[in-house]
CSV table of C-alpha atoms in Angstrom, one decimal:
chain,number,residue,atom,x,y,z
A,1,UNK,CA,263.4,-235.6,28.5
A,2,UNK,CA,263.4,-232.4,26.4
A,3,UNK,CA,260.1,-231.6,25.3
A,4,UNK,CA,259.2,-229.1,22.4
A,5,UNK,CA,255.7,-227.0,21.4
A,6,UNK,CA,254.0,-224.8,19.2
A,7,UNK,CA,251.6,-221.8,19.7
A,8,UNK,CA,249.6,-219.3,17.7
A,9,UNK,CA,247.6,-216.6,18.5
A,10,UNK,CA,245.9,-213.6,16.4
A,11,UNK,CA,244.2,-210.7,17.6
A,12,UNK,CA,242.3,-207.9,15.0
A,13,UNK,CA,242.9,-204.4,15.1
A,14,UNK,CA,240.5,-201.9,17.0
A,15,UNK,CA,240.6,-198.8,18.7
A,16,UNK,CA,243.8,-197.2,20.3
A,17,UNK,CA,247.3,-195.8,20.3
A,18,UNK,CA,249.6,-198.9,20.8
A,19,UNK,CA,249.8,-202.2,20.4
A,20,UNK,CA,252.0,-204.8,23.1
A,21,UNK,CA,254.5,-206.9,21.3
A,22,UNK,CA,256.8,-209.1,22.9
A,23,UNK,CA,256.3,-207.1,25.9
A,24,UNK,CA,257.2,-203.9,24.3
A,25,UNK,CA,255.1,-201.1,23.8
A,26,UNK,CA,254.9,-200.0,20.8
A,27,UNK,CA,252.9,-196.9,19.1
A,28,UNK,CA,250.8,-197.6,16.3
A,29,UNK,CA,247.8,-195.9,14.9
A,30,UNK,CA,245.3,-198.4,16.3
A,31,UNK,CA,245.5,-201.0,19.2
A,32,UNK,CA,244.6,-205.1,19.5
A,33,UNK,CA,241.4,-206.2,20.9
A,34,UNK,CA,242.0,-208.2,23.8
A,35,UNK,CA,240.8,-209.2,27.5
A,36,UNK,CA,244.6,-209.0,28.4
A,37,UNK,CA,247.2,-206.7,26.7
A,38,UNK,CA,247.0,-208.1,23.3
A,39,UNK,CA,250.3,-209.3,23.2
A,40,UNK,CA,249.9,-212.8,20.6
A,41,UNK,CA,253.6,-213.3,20.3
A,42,UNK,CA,253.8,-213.6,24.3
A,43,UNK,CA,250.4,-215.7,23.8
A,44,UNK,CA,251.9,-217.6,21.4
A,45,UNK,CA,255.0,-218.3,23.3
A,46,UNK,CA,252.9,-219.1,26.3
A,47,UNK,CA,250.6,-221.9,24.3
A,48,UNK,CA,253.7,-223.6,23.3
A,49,UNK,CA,255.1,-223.5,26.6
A,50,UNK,CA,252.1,-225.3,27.8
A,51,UNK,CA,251.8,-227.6,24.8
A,52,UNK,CA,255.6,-228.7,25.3
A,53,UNK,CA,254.3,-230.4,28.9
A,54,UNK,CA,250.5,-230.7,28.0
A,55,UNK,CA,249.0,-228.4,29.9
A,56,UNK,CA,246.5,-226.9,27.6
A,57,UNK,CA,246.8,-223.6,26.6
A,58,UNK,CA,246.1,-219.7,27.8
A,59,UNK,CA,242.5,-219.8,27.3
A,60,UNK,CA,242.4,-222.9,30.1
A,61,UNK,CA,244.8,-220.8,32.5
A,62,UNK,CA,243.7,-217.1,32.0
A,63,UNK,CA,240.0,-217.3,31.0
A,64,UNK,CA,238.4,-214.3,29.3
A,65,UNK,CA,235.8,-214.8,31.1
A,66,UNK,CA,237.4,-213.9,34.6
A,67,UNK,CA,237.7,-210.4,35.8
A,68,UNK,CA,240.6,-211.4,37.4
A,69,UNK,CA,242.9,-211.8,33.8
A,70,UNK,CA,241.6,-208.5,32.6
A,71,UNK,CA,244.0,-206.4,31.1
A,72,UNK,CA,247.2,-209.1,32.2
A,73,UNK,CA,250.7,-207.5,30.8
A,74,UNK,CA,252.2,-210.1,28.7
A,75,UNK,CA,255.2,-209.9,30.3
A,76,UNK,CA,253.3,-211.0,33.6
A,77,UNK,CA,251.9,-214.5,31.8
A,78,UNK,CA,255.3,-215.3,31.0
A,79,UNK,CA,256.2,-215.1,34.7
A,80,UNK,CA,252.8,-217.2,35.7
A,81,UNK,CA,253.5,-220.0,32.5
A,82,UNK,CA,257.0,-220.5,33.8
A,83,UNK,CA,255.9,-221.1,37.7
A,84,UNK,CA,253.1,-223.5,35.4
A,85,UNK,CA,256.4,-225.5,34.0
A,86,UNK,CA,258.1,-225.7,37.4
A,87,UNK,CA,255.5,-227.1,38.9
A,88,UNK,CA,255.5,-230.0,36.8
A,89,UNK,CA,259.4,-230.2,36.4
A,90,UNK,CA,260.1,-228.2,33.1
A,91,UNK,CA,262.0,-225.0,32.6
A,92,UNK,CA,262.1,-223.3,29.4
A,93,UNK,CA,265.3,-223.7,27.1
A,94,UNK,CA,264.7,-221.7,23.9
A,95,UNK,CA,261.9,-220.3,21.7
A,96,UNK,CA,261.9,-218.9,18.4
A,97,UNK,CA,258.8,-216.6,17.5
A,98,UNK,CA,257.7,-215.2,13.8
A,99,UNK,CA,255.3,-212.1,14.3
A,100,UNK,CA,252.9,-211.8,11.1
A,101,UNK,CA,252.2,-208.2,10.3
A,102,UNK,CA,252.1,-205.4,7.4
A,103,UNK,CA,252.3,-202.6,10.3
A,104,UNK,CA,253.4,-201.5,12.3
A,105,UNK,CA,257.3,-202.0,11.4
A,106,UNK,CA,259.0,-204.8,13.5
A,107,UNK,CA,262.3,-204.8,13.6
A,108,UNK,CA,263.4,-201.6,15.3
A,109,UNK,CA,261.7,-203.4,18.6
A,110,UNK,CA,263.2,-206.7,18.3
A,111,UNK,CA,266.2,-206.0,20.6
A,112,UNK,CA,263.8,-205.0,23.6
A,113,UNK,CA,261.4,-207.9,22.7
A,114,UNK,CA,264.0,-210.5,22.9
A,115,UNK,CA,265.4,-209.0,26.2
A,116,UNK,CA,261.7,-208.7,27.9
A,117,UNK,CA,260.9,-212.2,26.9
A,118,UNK,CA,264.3,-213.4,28.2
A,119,UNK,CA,263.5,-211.9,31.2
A,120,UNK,CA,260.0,-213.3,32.0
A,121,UNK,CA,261.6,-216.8,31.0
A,122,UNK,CA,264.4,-216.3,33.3
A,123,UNK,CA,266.7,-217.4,30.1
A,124,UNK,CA,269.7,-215.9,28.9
A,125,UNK,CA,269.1,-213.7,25.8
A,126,UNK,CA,270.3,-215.9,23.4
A,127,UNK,CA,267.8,-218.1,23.7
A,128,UNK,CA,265.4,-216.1,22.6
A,129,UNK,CA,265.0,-215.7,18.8
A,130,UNK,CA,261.8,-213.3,17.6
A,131,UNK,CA,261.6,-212.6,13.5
A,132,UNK,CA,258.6,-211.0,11.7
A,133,UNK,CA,257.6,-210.9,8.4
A,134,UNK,CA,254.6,-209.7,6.1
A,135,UNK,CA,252.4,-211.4,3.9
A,136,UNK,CA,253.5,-209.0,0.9
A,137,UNK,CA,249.3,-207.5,1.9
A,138,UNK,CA,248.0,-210.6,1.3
A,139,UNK,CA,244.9,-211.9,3.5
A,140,UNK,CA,243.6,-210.5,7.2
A,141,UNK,CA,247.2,-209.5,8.0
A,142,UNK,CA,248.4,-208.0,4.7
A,143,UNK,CA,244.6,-205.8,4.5
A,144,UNK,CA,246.2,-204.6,8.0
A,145,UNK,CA,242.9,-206.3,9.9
A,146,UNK,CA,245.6,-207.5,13.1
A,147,UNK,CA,248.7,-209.1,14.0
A,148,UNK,CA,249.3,-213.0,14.4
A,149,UNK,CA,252.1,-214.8,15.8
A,150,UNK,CA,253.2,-218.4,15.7
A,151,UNK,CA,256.4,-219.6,18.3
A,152,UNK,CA,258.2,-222.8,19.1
A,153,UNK,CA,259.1,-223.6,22.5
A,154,UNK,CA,261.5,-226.2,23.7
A,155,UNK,CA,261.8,-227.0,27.3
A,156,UNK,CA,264.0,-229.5,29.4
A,157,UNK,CA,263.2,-230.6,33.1
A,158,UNK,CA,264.9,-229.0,35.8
């Protein structure tokens, strides 16, 4: 049976030079505070990879509190949810992601983001879908305070 889920992650600003988005680096005035890379629209996906076949989410699979998860690439997590799925039966199908952000701008990096993600699913690019928007400086994200992501996973047994 095909089976769909929903993720959301949000990380605050802090100190750096870049922030990871969809497992594309991306310069920006300041970076996202994370154990791993920082990358909430590949933690979003991942959470509603999981969800879709009730496996908890990222926090259960790559603790903050392990040494071993420090500083894990985004793009990496993909690989590890999707040997998660197949080892209960599932593949992934599609996802569609919205990134939440006043800054830094979007959609100049949505090409690479769709083809990274793609990649770590081990999907064809057109099953990837990534779209950001702003929230016209309204609340945490529009006061520029970090970057939140929501996504929609469907995924089908193998």
């Amino acid at each position: 049976v095909i089976r769909v889920g929903h993720g959301y992650d949000v990380h605050r600003f802090g100190d750096g030079d870049h922030v990871w988005l969809g497992g594309v680096r991306i310069a920006h005035a300041r970076g996202l505070i994370a154990h791993s890379d920082g990358d909430v629209l590949i933690h979003a996906l991942c959470d509603a990879l999981l969800g879709a076949v009730a496996l908890g989410d990222i926090g259960g699979l790559f603790p903050d509190t392990s040494d071993e998860w420090a500083g894990l690439s985004g793009h990496r997590m993909l690989q590890l949810v999707r040997t998660r799925l197949e080892s209960v039966g599932y593949v992934p199908a599609q996802c569609d992601s919205t990134l939440i952000a006043q800054a830094p701008r979007i959609a100049p990096h949505v090409p690479a983001m769709r083809a990274r993600i793609a990649d770590g699913l081990g999907v064809e690019v057109g099953a990837v879908n990534v779209k950001a928007t702003t929230t016209e400086r309204l609340g945490p994200m529009g006061r520029e305070e970090g970057i939140a992501a929501h996504a929609v996973a469907v995924v089908m047994p193998l």
